[in-house]
Coordinates of C-alpha atoms in Angstrom, one line a residue:
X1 CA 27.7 31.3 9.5
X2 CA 31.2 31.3 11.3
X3 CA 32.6 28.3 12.9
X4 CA 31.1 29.2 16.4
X5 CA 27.7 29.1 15.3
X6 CA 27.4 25.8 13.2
X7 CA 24.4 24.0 13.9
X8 CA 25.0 20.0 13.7
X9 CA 23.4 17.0 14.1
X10 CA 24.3 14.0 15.7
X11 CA 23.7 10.4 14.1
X12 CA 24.7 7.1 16.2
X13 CA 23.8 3.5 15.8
X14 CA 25.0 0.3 16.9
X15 CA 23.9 -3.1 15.5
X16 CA 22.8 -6.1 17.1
X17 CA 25.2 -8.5 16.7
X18 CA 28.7 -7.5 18.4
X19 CA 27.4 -4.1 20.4
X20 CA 25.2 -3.2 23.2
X21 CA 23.2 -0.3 24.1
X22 CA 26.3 1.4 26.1
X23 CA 28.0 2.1 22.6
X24 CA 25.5 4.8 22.1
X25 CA 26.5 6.4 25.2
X26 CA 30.1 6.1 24.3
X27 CA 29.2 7.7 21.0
X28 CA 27.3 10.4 22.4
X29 CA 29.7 11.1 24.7
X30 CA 32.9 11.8 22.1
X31 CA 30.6 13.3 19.6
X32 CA 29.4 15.9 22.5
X33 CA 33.3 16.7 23.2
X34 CA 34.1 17.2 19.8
X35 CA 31.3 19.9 19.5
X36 CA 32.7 21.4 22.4
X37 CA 35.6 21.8 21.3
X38 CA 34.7 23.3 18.1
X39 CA 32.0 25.5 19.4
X40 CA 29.0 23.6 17.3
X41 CA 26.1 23.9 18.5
X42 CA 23.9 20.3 18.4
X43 CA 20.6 20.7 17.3
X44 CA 19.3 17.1 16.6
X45 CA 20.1 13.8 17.8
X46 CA 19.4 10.9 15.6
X47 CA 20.0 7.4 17.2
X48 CA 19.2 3.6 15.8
X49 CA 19.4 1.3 17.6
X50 CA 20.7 -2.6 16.6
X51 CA 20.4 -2.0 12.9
X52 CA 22.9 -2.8 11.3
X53 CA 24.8 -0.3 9.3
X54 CA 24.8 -2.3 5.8
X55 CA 20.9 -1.4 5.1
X56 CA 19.8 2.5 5.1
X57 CA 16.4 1.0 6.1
X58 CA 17.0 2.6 9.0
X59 CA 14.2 4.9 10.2
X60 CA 16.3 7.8 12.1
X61 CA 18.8 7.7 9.6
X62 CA 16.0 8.1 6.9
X63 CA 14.2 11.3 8.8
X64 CA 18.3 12.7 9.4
X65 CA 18.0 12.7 5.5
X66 CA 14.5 14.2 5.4
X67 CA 15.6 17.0 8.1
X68 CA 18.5 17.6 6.1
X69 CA 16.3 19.6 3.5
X70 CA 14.7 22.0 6.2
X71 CA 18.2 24.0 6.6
X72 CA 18.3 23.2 10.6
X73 CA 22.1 21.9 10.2
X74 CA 25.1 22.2 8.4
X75 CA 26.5 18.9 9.7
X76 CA 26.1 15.6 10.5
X77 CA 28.5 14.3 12.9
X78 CA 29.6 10.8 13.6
X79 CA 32.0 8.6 15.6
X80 CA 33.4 7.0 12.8
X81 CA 32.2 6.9 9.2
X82 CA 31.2 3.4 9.7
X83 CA 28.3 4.5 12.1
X84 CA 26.8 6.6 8.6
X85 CA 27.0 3.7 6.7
X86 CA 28.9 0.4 6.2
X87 CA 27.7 0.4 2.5
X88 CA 29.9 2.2 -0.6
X89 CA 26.7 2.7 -2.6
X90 CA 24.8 3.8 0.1
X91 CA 27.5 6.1 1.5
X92 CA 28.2 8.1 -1.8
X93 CA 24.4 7.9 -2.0
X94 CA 23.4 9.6 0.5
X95 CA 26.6 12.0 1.3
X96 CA 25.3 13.1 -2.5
X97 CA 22.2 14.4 -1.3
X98 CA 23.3 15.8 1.4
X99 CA 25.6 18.3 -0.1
X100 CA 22.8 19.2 -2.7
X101 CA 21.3 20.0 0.6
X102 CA 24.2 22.2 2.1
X103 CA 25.4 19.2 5.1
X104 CA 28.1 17.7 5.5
X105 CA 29.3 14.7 7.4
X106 CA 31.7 14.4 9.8
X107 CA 34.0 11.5 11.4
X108 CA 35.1 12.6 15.0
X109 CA 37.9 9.8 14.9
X110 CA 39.0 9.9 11.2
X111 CA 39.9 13.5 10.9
X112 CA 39.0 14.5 6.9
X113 CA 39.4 17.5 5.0
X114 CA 38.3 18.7 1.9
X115 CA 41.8 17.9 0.4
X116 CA 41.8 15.3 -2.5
X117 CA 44.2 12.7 -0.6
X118 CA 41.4 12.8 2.5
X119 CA 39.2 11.9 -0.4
X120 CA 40.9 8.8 -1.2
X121 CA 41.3 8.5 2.9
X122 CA 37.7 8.4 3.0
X123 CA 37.0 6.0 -0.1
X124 CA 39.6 3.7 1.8
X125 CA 37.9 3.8 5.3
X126 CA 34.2 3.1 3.7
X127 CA 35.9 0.0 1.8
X128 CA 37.4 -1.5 4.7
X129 CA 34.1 -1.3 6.9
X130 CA 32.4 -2.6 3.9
X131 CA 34.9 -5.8 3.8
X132 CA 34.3 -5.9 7.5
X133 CA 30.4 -6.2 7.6
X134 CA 30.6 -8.7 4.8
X135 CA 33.4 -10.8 6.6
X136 CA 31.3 -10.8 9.5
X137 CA 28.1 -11.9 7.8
X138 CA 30.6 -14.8 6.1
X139 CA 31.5 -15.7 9.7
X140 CA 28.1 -15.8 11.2
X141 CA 26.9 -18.1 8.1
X142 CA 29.6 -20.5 8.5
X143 CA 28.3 -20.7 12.4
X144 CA 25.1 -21.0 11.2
X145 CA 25.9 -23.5 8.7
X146 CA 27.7 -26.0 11.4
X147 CA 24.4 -25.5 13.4
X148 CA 22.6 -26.6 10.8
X149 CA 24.8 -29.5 9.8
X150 CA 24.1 -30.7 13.7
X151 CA 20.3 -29.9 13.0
X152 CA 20.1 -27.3 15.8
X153 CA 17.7 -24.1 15.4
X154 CA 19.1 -20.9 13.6
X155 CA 17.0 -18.2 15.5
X156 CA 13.3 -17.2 15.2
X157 CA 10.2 -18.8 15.6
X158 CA 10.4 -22.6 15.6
X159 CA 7.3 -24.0 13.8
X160 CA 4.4 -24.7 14.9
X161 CA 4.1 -28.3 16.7
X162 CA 8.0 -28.0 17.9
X163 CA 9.7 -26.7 20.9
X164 CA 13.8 -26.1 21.2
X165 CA 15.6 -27.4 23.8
X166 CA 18.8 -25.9 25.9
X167 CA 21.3 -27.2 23.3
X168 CA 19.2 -26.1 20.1
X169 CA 17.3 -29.3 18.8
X170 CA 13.9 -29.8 18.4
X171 CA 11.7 -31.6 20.4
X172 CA 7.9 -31.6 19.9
X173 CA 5.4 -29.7 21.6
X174 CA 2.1 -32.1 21.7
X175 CA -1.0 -29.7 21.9
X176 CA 0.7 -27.6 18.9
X177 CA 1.2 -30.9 17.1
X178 CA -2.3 -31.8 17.2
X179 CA -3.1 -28.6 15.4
X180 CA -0.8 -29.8 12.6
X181 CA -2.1 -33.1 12.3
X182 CA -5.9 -31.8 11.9
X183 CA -4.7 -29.4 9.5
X184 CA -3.3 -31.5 7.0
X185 CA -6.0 -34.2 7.6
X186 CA -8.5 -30.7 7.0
X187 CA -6.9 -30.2 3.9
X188 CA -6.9 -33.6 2.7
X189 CA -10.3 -33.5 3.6
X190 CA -11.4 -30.3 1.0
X191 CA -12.3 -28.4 4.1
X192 CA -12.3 -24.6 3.1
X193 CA -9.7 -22.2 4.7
X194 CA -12.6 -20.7 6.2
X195 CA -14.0 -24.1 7.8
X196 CA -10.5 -25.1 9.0
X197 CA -10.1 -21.6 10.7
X198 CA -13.3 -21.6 12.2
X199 CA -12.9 -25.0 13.2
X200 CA -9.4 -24.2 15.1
X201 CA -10.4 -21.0 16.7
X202 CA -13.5 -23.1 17.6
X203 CA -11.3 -25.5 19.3
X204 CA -8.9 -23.1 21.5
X205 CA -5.8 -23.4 18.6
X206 CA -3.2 -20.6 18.1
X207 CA -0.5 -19.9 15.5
X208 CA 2.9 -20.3 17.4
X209 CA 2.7 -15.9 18.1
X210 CA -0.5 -16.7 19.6
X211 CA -2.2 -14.9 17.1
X212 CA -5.6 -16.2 15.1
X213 CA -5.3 -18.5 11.9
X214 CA -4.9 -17.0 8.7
X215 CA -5.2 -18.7 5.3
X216 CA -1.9 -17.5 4.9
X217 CA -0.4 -19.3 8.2
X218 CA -2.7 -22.5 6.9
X219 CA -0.4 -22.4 3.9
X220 CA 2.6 -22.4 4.9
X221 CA 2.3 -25.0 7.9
X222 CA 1.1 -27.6 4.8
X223 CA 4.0 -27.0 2.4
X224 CA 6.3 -27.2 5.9
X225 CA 8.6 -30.0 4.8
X226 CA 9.8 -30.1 8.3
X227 CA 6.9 -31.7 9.4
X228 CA 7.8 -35.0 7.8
X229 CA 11.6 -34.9 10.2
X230 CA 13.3 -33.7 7.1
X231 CA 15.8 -30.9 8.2
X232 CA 16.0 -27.7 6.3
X233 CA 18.3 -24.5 6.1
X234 CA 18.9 -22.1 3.9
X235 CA 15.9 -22.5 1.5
X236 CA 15.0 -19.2 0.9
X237 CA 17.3 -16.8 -1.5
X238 CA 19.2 -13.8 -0.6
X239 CA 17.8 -10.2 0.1
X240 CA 17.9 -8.3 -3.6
X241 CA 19.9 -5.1 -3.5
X242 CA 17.0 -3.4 -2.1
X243 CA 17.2 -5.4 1.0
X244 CA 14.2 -7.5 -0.2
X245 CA 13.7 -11.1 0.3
X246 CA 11.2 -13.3 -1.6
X247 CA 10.5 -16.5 0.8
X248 CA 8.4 -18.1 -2.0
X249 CA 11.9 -18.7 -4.5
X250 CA 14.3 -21.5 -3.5
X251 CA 18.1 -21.6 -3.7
X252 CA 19.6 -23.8 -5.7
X253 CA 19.6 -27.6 -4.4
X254 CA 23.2 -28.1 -3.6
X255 CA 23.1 -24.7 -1.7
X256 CA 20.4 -26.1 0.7
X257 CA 21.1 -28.2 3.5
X258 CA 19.0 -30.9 3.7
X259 CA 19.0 -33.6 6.6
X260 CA 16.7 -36.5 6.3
X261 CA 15.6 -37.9 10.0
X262 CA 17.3 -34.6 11.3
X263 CA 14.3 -33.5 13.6
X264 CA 11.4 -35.0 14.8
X265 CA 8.6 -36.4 12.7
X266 CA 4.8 -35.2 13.2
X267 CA 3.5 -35.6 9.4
X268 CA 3.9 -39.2 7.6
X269 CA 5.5 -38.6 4.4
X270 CA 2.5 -40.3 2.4
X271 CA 0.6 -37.5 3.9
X272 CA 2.5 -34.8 3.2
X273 CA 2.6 -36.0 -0.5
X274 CA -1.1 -35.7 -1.1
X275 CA -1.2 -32.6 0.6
X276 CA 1.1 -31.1 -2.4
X277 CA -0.9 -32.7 -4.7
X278 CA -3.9 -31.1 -3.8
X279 CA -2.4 -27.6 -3.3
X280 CA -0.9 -28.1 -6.8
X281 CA -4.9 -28.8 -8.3
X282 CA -5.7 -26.0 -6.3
X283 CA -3.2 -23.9 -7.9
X284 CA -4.6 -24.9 -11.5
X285 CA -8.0 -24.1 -10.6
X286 CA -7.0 -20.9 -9.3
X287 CA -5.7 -19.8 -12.8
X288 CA -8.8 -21.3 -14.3
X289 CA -11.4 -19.2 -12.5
X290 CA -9.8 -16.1 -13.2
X291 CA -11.3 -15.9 -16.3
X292 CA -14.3 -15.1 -14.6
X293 CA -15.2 -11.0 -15.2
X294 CA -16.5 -9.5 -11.5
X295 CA -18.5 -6.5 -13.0
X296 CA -18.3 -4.6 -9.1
X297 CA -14.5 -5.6 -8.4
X298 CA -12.5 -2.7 -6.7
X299 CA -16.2 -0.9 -5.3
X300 CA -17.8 -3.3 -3.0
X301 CA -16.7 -2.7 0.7
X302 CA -17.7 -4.9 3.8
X303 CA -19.4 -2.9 6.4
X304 CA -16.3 -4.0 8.6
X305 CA -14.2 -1.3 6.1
X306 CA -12.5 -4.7 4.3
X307 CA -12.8 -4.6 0.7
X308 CA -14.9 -7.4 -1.0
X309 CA -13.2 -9.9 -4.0
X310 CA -14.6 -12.1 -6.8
X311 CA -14.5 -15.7 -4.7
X312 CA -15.7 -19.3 -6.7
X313 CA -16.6 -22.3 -4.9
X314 CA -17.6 -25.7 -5.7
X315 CA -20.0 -27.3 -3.2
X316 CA -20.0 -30.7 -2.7
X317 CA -22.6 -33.4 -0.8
X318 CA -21.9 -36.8 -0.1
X319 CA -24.2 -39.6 -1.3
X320 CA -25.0 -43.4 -1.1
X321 CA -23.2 -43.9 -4.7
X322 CA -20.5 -41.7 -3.7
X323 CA -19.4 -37.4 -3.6
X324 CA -21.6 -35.2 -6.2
X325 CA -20.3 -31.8 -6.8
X326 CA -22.9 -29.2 -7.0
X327 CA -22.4 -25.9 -10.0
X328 CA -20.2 -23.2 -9.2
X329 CA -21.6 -20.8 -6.0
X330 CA -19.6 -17.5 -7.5
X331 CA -19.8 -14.9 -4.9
X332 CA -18.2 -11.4 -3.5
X333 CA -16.6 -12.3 -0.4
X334 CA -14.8 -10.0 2.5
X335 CA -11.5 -10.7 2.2
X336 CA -11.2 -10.2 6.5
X337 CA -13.7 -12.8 6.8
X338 CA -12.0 -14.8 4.1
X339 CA -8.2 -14.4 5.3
X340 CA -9.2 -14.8 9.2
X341 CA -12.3 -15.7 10.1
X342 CA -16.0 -15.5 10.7
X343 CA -15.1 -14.5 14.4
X344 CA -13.6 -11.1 13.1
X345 CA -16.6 -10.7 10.5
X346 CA -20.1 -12.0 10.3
X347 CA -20.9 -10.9 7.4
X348 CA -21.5 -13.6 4.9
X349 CA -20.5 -13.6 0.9
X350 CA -23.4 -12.4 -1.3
X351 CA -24.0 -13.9 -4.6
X352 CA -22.6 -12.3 -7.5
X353 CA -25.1 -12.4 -10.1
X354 CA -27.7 -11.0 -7.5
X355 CA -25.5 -8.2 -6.6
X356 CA -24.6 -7.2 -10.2
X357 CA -28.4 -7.9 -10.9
X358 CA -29.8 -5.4 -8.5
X359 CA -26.7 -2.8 -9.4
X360 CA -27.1 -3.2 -13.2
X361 CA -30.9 -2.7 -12.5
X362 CA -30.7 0.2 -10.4
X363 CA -28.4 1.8 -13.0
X364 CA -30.5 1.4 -16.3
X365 CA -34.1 2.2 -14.5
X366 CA -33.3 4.6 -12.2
X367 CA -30.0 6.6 -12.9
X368 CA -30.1 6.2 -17.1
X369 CA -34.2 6.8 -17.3
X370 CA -35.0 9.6 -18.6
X371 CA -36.6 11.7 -15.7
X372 CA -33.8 10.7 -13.3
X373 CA -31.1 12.3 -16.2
X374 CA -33.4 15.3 -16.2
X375 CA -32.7 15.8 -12.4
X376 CA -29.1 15.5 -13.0
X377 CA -28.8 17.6 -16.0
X378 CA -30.8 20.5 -14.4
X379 CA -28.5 20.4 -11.2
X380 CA -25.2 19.6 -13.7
X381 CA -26.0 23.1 -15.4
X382 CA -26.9 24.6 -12.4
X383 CA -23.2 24.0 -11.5
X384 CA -22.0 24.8 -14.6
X385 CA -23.7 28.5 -14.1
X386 CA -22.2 29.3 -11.3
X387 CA -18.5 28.1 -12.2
X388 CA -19.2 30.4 -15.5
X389 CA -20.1 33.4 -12.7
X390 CA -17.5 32.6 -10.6
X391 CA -15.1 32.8 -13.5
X392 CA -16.6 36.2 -14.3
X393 CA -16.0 37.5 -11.3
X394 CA -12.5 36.5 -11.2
X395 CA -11.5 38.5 -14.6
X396 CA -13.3 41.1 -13.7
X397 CA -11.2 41.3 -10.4
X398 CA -8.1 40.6 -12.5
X399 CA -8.6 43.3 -15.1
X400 CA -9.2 46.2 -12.5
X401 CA -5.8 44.4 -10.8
X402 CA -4.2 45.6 -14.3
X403 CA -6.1 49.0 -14.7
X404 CA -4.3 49.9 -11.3
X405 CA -0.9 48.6 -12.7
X406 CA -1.2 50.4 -15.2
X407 CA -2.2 53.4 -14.1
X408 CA 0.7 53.3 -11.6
X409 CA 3.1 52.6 -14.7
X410 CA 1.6 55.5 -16.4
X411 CA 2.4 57.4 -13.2
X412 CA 6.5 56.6 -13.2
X413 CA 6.5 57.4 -16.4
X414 CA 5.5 61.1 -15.9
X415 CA 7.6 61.3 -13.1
X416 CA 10.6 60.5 -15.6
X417 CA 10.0 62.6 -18.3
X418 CA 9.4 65.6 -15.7
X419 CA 13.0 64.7 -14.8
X420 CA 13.5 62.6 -11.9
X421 CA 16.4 59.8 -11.7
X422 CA 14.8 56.8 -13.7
X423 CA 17.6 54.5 -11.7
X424 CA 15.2 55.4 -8.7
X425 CA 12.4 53.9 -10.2
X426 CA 13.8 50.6 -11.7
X427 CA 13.2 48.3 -8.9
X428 CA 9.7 49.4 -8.9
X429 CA 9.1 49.4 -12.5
X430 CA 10.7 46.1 -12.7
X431 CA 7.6 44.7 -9.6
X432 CA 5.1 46.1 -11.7
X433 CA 6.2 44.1 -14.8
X434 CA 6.1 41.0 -12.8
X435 CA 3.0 41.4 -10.6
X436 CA 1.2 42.3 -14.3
X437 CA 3.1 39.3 -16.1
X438 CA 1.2 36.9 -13.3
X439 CA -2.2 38.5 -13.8
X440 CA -2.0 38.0 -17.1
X441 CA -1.3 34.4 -16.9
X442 CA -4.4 34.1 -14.4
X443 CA -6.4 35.7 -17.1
X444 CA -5.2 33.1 -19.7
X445 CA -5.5 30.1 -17.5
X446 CA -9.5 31.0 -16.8
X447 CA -10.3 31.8 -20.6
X448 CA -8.5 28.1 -21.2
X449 CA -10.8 26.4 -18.9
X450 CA -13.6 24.6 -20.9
X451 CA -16.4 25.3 -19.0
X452 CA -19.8 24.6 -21.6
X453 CA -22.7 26.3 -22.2
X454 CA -25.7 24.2 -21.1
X455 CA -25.6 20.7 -21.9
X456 CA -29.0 19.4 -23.6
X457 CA -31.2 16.2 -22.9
X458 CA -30.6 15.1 -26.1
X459 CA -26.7 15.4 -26.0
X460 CA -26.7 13.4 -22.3
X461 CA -28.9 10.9 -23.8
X462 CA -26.7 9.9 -26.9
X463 CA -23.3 10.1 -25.0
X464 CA -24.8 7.5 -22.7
X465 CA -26.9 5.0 -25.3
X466 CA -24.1 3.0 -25.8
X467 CA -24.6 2.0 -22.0
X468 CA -27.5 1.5 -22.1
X469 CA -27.6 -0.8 -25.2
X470 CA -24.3 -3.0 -23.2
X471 CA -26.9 -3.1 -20.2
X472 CA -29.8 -4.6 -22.1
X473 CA -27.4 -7.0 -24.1
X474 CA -25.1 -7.5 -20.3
X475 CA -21.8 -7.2 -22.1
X476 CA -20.0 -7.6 -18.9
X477 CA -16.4 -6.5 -20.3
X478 CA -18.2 -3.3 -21.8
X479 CA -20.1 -2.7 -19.0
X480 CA -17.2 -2.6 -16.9
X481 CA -15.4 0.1 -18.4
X482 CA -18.4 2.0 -18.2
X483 CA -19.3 1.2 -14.7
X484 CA -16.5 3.0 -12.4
X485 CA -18.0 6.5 -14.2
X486 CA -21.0 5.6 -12.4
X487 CA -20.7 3.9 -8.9
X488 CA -18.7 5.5 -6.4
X489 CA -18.9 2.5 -3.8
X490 CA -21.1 -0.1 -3.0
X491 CA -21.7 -1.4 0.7
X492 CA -22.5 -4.8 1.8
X493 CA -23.8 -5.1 5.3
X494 CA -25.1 -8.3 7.1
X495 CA -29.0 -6.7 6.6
X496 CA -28.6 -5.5 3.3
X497 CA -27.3 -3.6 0.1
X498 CA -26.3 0.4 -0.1
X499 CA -25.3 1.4 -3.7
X500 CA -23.9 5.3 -4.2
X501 CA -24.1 6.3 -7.6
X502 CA -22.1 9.4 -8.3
X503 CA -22.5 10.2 -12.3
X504 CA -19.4 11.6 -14.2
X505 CA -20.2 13.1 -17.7
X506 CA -16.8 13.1 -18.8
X507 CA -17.7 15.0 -21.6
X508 CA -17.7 17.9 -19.0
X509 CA -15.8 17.9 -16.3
X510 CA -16.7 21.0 -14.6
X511 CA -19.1 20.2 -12.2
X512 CA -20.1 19.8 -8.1
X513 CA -20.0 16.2 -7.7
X514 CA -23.7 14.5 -7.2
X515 CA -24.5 11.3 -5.2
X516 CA -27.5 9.1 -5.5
X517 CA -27.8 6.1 -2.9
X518 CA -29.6 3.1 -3.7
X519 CA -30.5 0.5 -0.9
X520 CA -32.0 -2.8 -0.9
X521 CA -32.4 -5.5 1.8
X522 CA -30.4 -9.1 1.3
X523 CA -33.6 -11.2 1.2
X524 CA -35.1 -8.8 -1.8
X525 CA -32.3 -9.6 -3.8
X526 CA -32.5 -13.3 -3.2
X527 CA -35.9 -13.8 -5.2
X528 CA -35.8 -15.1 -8.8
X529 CA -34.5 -13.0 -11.5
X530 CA -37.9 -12.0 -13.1
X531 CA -38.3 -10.2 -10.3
X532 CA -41.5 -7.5 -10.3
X533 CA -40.8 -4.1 -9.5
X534 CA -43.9 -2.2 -7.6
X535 CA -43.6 1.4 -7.0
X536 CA -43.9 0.5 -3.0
X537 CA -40.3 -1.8 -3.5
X538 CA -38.5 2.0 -3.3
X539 CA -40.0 3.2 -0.1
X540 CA -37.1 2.4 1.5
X541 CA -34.4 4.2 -1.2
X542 CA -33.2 7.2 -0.1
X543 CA -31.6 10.2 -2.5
X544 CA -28.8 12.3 -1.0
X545 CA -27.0 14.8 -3.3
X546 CA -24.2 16.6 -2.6
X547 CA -24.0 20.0 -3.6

């Protein structure tokens, strides 16, 4: 491709702290000269806007990079360098993957050749604007620092309960501190997440984006040392090298600032101290529970399309003599419902060892019997058949492919010995070689496939005794490894149960997958374990196989 007809790009960006949205235009503007000039012809324009260079999460830049494979340019032209990137890594990075994909980039102001001292130019140029963005983020830290010293707001959201004022301080904001104080006198209280967001959305409260509660937004307004008119900045660590930033791990003390009495108070300190006990119990009794094994975990699905987890609780009643805790309620619970609130779900929690029950029940009577595994095994072979036909037909088809190869093989070889050029016939003896070579390998590929011969009752029924027996004895941890071979989801509406079986004999995997659904209401499953089975309690099942 000569000169004239280069196909380029162009990539601009401006950041948000020291440029506007005009810069672009400027950008655009010299880049679009510079092609003129050149005779390049611009085929893409890739613009972000008030990122800064120092990151390359920067989604135009990122599909520049993906485009770059599809061969619609040969370069990539910039301003300056520091537009592409104000990071060495970064910069070598991705100028590296570029030229595997046959671009370039170009500076229109720094004017670099291939040469080996425009090499060192470069290395120079992407140094200083490195230097430059980190001097600058030095600078903005010491600003934010004296802000901070003065206890004035740093940018963002304030939290929840304050206000900011023209000069940067905090003042409180009444109706959002009422939320606070019934949220820490909530959780002092052992209300639930879910009762303390039902109870604010109940009584008209927000989060400070006007958005409704989370557990998550509960949590961090009660470990908010702010509350208690401590000031703090610069808590949280740096971003990682990634660009990643973990809010939950601390600096190091002397690198936080720390101003006792610095804003206004809303929280007593007293308070605020038994709140942190109790989130540290609740911590511990987190990590105790989790020894608990939910059977179904990873296959249950809310009928809102949230997926269901393991959830313990401790109920407690109040008597004359004083608080009684009840035993464990252990439960599957929607995790929207449980995260946000019964506003965006209905659908209440279902008890564990009635849903595993009716699952594990389901399983052994219906899907391991004896007559069901007959069903399955007839259609399983069924399938098996016709992959064996189909693979029949295919070498069949394959073989004749190499008869005719061969026959028009045969056919340049008589040509050649009757005297014509064999240099004429190379190319095409050299196609036939390769179309055969692939045929071949099509033919070896389906003789490799393990498809059986028909599987037996008796073979089904010993692979899955084991299950059986684990079932009978309920070996939970044994059942469970078992158990995502057999249930392909299981959905839990507000009216009932659905439970799709799909069967996988791994002992052959060759085969049209099956599906058996299982449904049962939510007040059948609530009656006492020795529950008795009539052949009227299926009317309502359903099977549907897929074939």
């Amino acid at each position: 491709m000569s000169k004239e007809q280069k196909n380029v790009a162009l990539y601009m960006r401006y950041s948000s702290n020291n440029q506007r949205e005009e810069s672009i235009e400027a950008q655009h503007r010299i880049c679009e000269d510079f092609c003129n000039k050149n005779g390049y012809k611009i085929v893409e324009i890739y613009i972000d806007k008030a990122i800064s260079g120092t990151s390359d999460k920067r989604p135009q830049f990122q599909k520049m990079i993906k485009d770059s494979e599809l061969d619609k340019f040969s370069l990539i032209i910039c301003h300056k360098l520091d537009r592409f990137s104000r990071n060495k890594y970064d910069s070598a990075l991705y100028k590296k993957k570029l030229k595997n994909n046959g671009v370039r980039v170009v500076s229109v102001t720094e004017n670099l050749d291939d040469t080996p001292e425009s090499v060192i130019l470069e290395s120079v140029i992407e140094g200083m604007a490195e230097y430059y963005s980190r001097n600058l983020a030095r600078e903005v830290m010491k600003g934010l620092n004296e802000n901070a010293y003065k206890c004035k707001h740093n940018g963002g959201y304030p939290p929840l309960g304050y206000n900011v004022k023209e000069d940067k301080t905090y003042i409180i904001n009444e109706s959002e501190a009422e939320a606070v104080e019934l949220i820490f006198n909530m959780f002092l209280n052992d209300y639930t997440s879910g009762q303390m967001i039902a109870k604010l959305n109940s009584l008209g409260y927000k989060t400070k984006k006007g958005s409704l509660w989370t557990k998550n937004s509960l949590t961090s307004i009660v470990r908010n040392e702010k509350y208690t008119g401590t000031y703090i900045y610069n808590r949280c660590t740096s971003k990682d090298s990634n660009g990643h930033r973990n809010n939950h791990k601390n600096k190091s003390d002397e690198k936080i600032i720390r101003i006792e009495g610095g804003m206004p108070q809303i929280i007593d300190k007293e308070l605020f101290e038994k709140v942190q006990e109790k989130l540290k119990h609740r911590k511990k009794t987190v990590q105790s529970s989790t020894k608990t094994t939910y059977l179904l975990s990873g296959l249950i699905k809310c009928s809102c399309g949230s997926s269901m987890h393991g959830n313990i609780r401790r109920a407690k009643r109040k008597t004359l003599n004083g608080v009684i805790s009840k035993p464990e309620y252990i439960s599957y619970r929607c995790g929207c419902r449980k995260n946000k609130s019964s506003i965006v779900c209905k659908n209440p929690e279902i008890r564990k060892e009635y849903l595993e029950d009716f699952v594990l029940y389901e399983l052994e009577k219906n899907i391991l019997e004896k007559e069901t595994l007959s069903a399955l095994l007839n259609n399983l072979n069924e399938n098996l058949a016709k992959e064996r036909e189909k693979i029949n037909l295919n070498k069949t088809k394959y073989l004749k492919e190499l008869k005719e190869i061969d026959k028009k093989h045969q056919n340049i070889i008589n040509a050649i010995m009757n005297g014509m050029d064999q240099t004429y016939f190379k190319d095409a003896l050299e196609k036939l070689s390769e179309e055969k070579d692939v045929i071949n390998k099509k033919i070896a590929l389906l003789s490799s496939t393990s498809y059986s011969e028909d599987i037996s009752l008796s073979s089904l029924e010993n692979h899955l005794k084991n299950l059986k027996t684990f079932i009978l004895e309920r070996n939970y941890p044994e059942i469970k490894t078992f158990i995502k071979n057999f249930v392909k989801e299981i959905i839990v509406s507000n009216e009932g149960v659905e439970v799709i079986f799909t069967p996988f004999f791994n002992f052959s995997k060759n085969f049209t997958e099956i599906q058996i659904s299982r449904c049962k209401k939510r007040l059948d499953l609530y009656t006492p374990l020795k529950r008795c089975f009539t052949p009227n309690h299926y009317n309502n099942f359903f099977v549907q196989e897929v074939l």
